Coordinates of C-alpha atoms and ligand atoms in Angstrom, one line a residue:
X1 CA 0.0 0.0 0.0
X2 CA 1.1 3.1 -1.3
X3 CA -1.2 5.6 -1.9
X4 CA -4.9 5.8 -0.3
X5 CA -7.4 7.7 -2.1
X6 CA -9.2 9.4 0.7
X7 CA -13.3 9.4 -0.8
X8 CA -14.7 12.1 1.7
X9 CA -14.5 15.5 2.1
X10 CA -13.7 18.5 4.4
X11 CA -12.2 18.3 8.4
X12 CA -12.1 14.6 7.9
X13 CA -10.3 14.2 4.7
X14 CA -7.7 16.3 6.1
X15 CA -7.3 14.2 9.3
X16 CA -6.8 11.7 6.9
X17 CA -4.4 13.1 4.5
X18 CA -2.3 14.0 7.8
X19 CA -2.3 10.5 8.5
X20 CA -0.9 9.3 5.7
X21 CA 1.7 11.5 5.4
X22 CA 2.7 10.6 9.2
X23 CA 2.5 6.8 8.0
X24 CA 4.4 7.6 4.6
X25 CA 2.4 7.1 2.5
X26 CA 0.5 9.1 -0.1
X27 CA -3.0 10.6 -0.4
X28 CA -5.2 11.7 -3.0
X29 CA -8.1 13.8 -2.7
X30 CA -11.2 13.9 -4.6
X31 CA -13.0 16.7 -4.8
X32 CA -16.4 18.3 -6.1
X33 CA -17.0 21.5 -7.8
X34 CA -17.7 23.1 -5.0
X35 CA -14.7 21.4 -2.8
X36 CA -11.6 22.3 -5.9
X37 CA -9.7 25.0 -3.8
X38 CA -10.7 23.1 0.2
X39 CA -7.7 23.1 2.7
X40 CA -7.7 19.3 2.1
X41 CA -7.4 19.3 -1.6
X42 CA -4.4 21.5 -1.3
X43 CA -2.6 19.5 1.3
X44 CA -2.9 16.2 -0.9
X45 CA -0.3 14.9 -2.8
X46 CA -2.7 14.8 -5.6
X47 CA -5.9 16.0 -6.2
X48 CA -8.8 14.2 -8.9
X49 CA -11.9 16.0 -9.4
X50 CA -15.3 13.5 -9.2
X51 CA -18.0 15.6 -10.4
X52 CA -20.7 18.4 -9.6
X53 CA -21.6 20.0 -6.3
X54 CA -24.3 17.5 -5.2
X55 CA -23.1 14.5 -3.3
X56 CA -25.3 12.0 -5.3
X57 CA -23.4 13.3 -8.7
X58 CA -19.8 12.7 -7.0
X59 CA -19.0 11.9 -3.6
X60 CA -21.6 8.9 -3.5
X61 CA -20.8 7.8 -7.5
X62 CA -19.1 4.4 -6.5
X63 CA -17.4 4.7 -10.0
X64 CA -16.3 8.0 -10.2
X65 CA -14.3 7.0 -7.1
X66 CA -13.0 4.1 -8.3
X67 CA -11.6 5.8 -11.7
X68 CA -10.1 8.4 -10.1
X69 CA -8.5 5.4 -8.3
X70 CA -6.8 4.3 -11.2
X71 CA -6.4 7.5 -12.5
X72 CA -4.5 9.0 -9.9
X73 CA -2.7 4.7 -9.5
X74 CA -3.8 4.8 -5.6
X75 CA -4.0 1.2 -4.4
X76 CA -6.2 1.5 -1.2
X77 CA -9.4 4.0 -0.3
X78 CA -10.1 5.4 2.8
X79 CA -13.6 6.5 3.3
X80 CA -13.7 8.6 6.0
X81 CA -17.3 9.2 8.1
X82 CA -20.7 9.6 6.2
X83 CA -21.1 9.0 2.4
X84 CA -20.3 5.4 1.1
X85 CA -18.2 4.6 4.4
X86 CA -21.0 2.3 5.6
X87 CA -21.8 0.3 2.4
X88 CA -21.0 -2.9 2.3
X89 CA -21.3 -2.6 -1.7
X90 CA -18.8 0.0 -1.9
X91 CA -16.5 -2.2 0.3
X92 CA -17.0 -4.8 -2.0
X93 CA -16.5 -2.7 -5.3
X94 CA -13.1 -1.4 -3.6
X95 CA -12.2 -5.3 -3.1
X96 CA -13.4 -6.2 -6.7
X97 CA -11.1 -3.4 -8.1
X98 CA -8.2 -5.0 -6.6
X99 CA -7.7 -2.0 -3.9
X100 CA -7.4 -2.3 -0.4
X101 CA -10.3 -1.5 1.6
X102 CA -9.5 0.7 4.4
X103 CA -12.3 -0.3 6.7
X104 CA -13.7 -3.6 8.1
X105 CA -15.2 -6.5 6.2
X106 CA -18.0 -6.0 4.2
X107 CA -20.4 -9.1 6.1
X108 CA -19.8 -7.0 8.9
X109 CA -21.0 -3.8 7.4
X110 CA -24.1 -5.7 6.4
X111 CA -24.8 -7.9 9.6
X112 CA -24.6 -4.7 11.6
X113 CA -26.3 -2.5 8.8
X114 CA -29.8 -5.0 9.7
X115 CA -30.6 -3.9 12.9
X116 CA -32.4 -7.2 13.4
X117 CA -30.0 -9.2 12.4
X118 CA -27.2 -7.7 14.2
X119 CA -30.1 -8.4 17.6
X120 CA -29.9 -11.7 17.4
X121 CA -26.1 -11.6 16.3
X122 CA -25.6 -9.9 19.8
X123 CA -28.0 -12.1 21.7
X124 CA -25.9 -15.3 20.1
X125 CA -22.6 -13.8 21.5
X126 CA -24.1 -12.7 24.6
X127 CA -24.3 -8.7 24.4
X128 CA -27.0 -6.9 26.3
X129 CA -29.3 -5.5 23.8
X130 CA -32.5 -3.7 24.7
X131 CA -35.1 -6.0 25.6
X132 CA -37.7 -6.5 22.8
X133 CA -38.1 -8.9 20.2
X134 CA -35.4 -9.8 17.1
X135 CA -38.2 -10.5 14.7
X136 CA -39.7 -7.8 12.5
X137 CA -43.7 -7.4 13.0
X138 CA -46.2 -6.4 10.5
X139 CA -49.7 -7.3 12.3
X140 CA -50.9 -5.3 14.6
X141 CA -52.5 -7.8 16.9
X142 CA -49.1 -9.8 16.6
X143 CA -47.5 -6.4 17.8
X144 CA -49.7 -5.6 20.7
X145 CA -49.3 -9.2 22.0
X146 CA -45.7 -8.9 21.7
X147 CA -45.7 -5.2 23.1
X148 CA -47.9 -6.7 26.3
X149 CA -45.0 -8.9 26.7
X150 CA -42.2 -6.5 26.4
X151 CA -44.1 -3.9 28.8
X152 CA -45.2 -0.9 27.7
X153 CA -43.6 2.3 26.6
X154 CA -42.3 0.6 23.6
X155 CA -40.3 1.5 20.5
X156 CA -41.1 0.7 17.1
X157 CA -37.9 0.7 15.3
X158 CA -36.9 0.4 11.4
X159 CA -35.1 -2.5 10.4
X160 CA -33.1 -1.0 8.1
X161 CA -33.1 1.8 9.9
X162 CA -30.2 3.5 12.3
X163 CA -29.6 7.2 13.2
X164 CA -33.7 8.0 14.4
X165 CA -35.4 7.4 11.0
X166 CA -38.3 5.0 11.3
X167 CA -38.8 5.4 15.1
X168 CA -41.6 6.0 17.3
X169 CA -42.3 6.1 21.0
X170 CA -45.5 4.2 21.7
X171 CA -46.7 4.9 25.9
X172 CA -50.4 3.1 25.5
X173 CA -52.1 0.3 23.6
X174 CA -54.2 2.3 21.8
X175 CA -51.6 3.9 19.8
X176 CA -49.7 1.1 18.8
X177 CA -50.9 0.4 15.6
X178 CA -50.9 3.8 14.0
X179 CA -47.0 3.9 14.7
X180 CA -46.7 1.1 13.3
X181 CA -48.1 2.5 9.5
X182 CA -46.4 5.6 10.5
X183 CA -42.7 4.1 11.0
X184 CA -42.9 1.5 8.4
X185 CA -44.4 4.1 5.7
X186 CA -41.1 6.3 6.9
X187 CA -38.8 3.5 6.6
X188 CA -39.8 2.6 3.4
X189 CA -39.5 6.1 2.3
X190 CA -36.0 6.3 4.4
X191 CA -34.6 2.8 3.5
X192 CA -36.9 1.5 0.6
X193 CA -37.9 -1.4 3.2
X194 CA -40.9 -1.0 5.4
X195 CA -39.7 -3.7 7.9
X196 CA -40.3 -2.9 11.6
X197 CA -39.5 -4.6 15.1
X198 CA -40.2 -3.6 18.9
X199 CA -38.2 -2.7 22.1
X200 CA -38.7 -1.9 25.2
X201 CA -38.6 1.6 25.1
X202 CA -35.7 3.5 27.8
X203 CA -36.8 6.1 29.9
X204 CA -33.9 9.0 29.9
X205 CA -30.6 6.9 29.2
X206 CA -27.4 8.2 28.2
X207 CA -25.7 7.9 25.0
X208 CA -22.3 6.0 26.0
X209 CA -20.3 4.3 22.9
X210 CA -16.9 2.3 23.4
X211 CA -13.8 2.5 20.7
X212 CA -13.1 -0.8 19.2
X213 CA -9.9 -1.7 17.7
X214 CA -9.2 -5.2 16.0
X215 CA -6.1 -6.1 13.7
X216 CA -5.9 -9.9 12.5
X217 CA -4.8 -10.9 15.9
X218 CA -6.5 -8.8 18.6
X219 CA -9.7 -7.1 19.6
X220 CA -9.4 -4.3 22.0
X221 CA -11.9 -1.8 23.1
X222 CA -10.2 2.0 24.0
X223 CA -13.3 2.7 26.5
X224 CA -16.2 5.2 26.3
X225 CA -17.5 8.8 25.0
X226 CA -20.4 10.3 26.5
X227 CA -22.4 11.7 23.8
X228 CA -25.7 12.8 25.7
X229 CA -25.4 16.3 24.8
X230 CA -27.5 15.9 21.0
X231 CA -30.5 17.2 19.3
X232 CA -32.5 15.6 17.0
X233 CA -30.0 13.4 16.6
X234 CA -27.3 15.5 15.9
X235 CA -24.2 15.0 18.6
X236 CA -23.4 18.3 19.4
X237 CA -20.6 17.6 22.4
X238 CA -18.8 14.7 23.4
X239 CA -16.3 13.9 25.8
X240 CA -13.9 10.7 27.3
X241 CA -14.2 9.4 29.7
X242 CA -17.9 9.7 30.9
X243 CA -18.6 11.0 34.8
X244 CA -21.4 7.8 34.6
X245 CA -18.5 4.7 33.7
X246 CA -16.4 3.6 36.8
X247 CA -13.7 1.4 35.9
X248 CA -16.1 -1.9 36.3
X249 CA -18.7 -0.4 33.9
X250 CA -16.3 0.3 31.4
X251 CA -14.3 -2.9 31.5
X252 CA -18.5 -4.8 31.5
X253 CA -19.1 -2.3 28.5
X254 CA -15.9 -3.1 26.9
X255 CA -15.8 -6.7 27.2
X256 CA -19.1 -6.2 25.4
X257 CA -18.8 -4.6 22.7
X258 CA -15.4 -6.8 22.1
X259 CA -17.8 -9.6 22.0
X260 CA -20.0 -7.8 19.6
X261 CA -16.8 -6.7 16.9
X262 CA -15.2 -10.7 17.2
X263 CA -19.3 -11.8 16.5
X264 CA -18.9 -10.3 13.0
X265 CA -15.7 -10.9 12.4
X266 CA -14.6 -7.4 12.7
X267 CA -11.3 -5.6 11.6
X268 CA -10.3 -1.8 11.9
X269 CA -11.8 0.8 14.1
X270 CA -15.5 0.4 14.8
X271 CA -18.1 2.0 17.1
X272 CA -20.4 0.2 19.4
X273 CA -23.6 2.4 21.0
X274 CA -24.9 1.8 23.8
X275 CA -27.8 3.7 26.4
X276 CA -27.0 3.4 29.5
X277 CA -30.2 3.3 31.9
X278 CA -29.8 5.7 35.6
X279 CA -29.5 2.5 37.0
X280 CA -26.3 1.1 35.3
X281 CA -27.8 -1.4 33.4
X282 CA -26.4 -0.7 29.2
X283 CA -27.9 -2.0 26.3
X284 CA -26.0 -2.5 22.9
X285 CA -28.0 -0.1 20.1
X286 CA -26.5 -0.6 17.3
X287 CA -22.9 -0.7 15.9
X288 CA -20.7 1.9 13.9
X289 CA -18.8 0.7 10.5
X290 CA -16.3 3.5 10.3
X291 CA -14.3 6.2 11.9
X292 CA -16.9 8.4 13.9
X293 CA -16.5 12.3 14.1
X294 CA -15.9 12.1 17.7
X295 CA -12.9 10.0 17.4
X296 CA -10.4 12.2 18.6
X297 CA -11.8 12.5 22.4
X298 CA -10.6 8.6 22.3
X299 CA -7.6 9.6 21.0
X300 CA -6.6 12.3 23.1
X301 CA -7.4 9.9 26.5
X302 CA -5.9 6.9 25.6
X303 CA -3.1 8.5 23.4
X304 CA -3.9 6.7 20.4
X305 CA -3.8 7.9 16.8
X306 CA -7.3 6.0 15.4
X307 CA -6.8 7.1 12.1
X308 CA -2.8 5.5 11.6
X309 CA -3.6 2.5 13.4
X310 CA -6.6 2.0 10.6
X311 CA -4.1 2.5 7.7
X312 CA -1.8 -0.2 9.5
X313 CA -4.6 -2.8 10.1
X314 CA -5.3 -2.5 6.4
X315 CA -2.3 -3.1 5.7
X316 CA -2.3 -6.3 7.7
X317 CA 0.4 -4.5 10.2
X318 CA -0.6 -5.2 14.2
X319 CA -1.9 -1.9 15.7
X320 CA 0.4 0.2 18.0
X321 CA -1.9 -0.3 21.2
X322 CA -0.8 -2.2 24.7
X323 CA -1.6 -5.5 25.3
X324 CA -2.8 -5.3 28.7
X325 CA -5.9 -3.3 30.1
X326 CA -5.5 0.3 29.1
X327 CA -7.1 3.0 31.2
X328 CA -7.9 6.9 30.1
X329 CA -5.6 9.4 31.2
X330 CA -7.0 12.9 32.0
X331 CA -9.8 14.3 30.3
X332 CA -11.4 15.6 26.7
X333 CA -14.1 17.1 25.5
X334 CA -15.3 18.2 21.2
X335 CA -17.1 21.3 21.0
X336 CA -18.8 20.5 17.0
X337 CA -18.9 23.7 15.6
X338 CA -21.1 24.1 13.3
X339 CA -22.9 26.7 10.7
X340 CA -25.8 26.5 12.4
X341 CA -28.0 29.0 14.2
X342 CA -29.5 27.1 17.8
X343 CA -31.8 30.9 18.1
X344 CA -33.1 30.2 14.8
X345 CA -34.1 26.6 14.9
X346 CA -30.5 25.3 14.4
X347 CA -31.2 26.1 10.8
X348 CA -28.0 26.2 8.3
X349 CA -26.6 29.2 7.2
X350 CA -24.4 30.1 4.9
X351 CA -21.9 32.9 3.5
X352 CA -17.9 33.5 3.2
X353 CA -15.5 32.7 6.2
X354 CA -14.4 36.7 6.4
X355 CA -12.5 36.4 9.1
X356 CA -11.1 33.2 11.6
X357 CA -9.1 33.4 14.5
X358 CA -8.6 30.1 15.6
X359 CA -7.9 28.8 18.9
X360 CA -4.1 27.7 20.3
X361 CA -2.4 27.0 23.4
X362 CA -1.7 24.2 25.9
X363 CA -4.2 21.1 25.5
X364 CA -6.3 22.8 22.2
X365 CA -6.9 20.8 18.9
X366 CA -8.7 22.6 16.1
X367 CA -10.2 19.6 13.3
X368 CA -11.5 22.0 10.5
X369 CA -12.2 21.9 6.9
X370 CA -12.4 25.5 6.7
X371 CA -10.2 28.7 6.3
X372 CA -10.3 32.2 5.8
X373 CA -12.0 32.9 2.5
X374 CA -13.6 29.6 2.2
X375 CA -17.5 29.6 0.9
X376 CA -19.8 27.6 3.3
X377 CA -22.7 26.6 0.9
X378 CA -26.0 24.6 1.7
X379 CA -23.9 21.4 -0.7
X380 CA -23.2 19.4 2.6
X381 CA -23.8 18.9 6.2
X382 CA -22.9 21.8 8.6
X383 CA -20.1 20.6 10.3
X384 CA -17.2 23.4 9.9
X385 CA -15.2 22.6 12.4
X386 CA -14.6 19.9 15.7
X387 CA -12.7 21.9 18.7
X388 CA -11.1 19.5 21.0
X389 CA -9.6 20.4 24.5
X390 CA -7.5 17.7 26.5
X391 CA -6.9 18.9 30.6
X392 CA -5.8 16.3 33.5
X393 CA -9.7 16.0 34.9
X394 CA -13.2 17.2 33.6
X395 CA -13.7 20.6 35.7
X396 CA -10.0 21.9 34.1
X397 CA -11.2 20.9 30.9
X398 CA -14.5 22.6 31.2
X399 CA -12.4 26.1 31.9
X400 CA -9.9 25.0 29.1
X401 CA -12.8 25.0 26.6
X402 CA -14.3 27.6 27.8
X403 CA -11.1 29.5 27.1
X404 CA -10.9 28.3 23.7
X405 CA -13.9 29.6 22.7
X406 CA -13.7 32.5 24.0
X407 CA -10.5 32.7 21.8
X408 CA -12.1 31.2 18.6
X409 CA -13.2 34.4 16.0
X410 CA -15.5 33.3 13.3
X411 CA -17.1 35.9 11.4
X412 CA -19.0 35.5 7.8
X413 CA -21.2 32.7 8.9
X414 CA -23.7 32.0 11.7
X415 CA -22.6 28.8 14.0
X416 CA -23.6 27.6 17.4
X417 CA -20.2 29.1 19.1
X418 CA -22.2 31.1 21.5
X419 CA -24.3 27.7 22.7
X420 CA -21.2 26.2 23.3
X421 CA -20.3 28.3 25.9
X422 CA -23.6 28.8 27.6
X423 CA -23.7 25.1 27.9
X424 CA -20.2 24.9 29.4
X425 CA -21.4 27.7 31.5
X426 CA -24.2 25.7 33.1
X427 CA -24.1 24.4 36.3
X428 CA -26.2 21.1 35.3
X429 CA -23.4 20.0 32.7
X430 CA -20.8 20.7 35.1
X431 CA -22.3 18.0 37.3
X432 CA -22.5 16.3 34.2
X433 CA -26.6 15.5 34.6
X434 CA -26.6 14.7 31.2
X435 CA -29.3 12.5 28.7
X436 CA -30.0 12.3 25.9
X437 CA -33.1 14.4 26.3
X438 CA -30.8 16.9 28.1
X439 CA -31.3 19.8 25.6
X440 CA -35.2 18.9 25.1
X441 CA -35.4 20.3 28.9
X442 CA -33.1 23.0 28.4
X443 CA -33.7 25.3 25.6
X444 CA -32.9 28.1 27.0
X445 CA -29.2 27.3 26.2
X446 CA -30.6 27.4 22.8
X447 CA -30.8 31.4 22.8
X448 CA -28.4 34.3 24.0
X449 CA -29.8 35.3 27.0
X450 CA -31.1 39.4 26.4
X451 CA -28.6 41.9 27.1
X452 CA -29.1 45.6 26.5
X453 CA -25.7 46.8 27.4
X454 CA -24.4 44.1 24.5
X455 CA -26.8 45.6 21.7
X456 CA -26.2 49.2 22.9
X457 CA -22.0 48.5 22.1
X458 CA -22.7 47.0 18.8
X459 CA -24.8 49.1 18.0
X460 CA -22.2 51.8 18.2
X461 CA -19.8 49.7 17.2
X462 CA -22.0 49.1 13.6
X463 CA -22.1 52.8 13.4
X464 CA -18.4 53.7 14.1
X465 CA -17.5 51.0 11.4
X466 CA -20.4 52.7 8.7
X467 CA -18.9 55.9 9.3
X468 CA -15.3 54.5 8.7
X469 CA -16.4 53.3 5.3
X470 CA -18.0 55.9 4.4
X471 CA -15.2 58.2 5.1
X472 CA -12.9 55.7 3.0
X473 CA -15.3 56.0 -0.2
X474 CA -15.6 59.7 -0.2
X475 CA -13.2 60.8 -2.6
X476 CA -10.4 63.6 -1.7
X477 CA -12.0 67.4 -2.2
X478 CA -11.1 68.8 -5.3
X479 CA -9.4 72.3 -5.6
X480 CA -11.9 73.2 -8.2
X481 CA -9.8 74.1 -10.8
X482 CA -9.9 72.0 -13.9
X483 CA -12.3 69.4 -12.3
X484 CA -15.2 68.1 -14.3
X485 CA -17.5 68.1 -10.6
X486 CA -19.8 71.1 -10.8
X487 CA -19.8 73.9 -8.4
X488 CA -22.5 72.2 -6.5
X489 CA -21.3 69.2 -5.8
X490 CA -18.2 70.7 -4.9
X491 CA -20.1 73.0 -2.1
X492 CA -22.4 70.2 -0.8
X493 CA -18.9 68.3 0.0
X494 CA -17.3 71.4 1.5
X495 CA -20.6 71.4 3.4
X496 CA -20.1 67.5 4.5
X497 CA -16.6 68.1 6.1
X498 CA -18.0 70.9 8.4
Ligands
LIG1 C1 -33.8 3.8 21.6 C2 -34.1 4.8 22.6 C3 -34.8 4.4 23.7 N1 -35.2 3.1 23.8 N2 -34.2 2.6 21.8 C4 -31.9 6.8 18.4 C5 -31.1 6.6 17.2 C6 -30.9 5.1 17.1 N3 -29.5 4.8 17.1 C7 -31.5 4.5 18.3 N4 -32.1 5.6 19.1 C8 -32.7 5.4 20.3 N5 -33.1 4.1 20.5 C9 -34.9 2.2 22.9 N6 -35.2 0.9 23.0 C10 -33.7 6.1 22.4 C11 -33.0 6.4 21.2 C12 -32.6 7.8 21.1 C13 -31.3 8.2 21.1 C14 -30.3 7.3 21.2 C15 -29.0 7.7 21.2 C16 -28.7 9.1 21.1 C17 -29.7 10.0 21.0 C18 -31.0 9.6 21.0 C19 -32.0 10.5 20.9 C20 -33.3 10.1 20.8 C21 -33.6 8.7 20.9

């Protein structure tokens, strides 16, 4: 293996370019119209363009991807988070094409991909999953019998599903069968199968996932990240380790979702999710294929560098990672910034990057895809950037990233900075009483609190900078003699500088 073609774009597509370079080896980028001049284009060794602005014309055209393979003569592809990293038929294309597949086995994309299949896959190998039932239901007498049984509120999920599509929260008989027309016409829309199953539902869990990591000798596990703090399904903070894992947990949680990787037959870096009831008690949810965006809280803890040890596995090299039991050291937490507005619905905005000051200093890592100049467009999700603070324990990291936002400048586009350090602000997440319905309770961390002194300084200071550009556009007085600018025009300015 030479040269990975990385198929992905943005803050991830650089971490991986960085890799490769660190492992010697070269990367090529692909890129989309709208990606030619991106930071991670230009830090490739070489750069093939795929196609238009719209994912489903380049990013996700399986053979676009593969000819810039052999047009660019990379041997392996990398394919980062989102996009085709999590099908199996793009695994198996790669494979086909005679490439190395940077990623784990395609039967274990697909037997985790089927949520019900990878149920009874887990029950088999003896991995808590949320009690419920492994078949998928269609009749709704069938379901409410089963749903008696499993003890009501249930979930119906999708079993093609994964990520919140097709699910619905069912408290009392009577609505049972209407959610289940409702999910499967929304999975079938989602997933083009209308398949369905039930769970017991779980009251206010966390969302706790553990690291795997398996060459073709070893499976380890490199602990938890708490990843409560979402909305709508959209992780907004994570950290490692979690305030709700003492060592016993983890090492139950981690033994677990070992057993679940080795059930599949697992290679590479994976993500097992779990909730985690307020009693202790975790159930397996459903497993990751791929490096996750939240990968580098992992790494910072366990000092580990996730993306280098997947180019080595590929490679068939053992990872770099102890043999005995590994513990976390210190503390970090990811800030996702993103080009969002949290006062305005978290809806996307766009515009130019005009100006960026980004954050430095002792325990600060800034994962961006962004820079000065760069065009954020409505083309792709809204991630911009992933800010990532390491300190020796939770409190000091808190302050550190509270201090790296407050050092962070980004002006051009709207993003959810200012939530970000509201929410580190709060005295509930300091105590770390998070859930995953945390910011359901808590809107008002969605909004800037009023503040009349603020909007009285910027309002001054919006003047002050009118009047400085208007002063710059006015053109020098002329003497009058010669000029071309009548007499009035001339008196009206004389009149101005009074
Ligand atoms: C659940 C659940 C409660 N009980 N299953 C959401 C996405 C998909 N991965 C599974 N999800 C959930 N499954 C049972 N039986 C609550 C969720 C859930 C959730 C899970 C993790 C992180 C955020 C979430 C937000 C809403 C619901």
């Amino acid at each position: 293996m030479k040269s990975v073609l990385i198929a992905n774009r943005g803050e991830i597509a650089l971490r991986i370019v960085r890799a490769c370079h660190e492992e010697g080896l070269e990367a090529v980028a692909v890129y989309s119209a709208a990606d030619r001049s991106a930071p991670y284009v230009r830090a490739a060794d070489r750069a093939i363009a795929i196609g238009p602005a719209p994912a489903s014309e380049s990013y996700l055209v399986i053979d676009r991807l593969l000819e810039a393979c052999s047009q660019a003569g990379a041997d392996a592809v990398h394919p980062g988070y989102g996009f085709l990293s999590e099908r199996a038929a793009f695994a198996d294309a790669v494979e086909q094409a005679k490439l190395v597949w940077i990623g784990p086995p395609a039967a274990a994309i697909r037997a985790m991909g089927d949520k019900t299949e990878a149920r009874r896959r887990m029950l088999a190998a003896g991995v808590p999953v949320v009690p419920g039932a492994s078949a998928t239901v269609t009749d709704p007498g069938a379901a409410l019998a089963l749903a008696r049984e499993i003890g009501f509120p249930v979930m119906v999920k999708a079993a093609a599903g994964g990520g919140g599509k097709g699910m619905r929260v069912v408290r009392e008989e009577v609505e049972l069968a209407g959610a289940l027309t409702a999910a499967a016409s929304e999975a079938r829309k989602a997933f083009g199968d209308p398949a369905v199953y039930l769970e017991k539902f779980i009251v206010m869990p966390r969302h706790v996932e553990i690291q795997v990591l398996a060459d073709h000798e070893r499976t380890v596990h490199l602990g938890e990240r708490e990843c409560s703090v979402q909305r709508r399904h959209q992780k907004l903070v994570e950290e490692a380790p979690s305030v709700a894992v003492s060592p016993a947990l983890r090492a139950a949680m981690g033994a677990a979702a070992v057993a679940a990787a080795d059930a599949v037959g697992y290679r590479g870096a994976g993500t097992c999710e779990f909730l985690l009831a307020a009693d202790g008690a975790f159930h397996f949810l459903e497993m990751n294929t791929r490096i996750q965006v939240e990968h580098p809280v992992t790494e910072l803890v366990y000092g580990v560098d996730l993306v280098r040890e997947q180019l080595r596995i590929a490679q068939g090299l053992p990872m770099r990672v102890g043999t005995g039991p590994l513990s976390p050291q210190g503390w970090a937490i990811e800030c996702r910034i993103t080009s969002e507005n949290p006062a305005d619905g978290f809806l996307p905005s766009t515009g130019r990057v005009e100006y960026l000051r980004i954050p430095t200093g002792p325990g600060v890592r800034w994962d961006a895809g962004i820079e000065i100049g760069d065009e954020v467009t409505l083309h792709y999700d809204s991630l911009l950037a992933k800010l990532i603070v390491w300190a020796p324990d939770r409190a000091q990291a808190i302050q550190r990233m509270a201090r790296a936002l407050d050092e962070l400048v980004l002006v051009g586009v709207a993003t959810n900075q200012g939530f970000h350090r509201r929410l580190l602000a709060d005295p509930a997440f300091a105590a770390g009483a998070i859930d995953i319905q945390f910011l359901e309770r808590r809107t008002d961390l969605l909004e800037p609190p009023s503040d009349p002194g603020l909007d009285r300084d910027l309002a001054i200071a919006a003047a002050l900078a009118e009047e400085e550009a208007r002063q710059a556009r006015r053109p020098a007085v002329a003497d009058g003699s010669a000029s071309s600018v009548s007499g009035w025009a001339r008196q009206a300015r004389l009149d101005g500088l009074r």
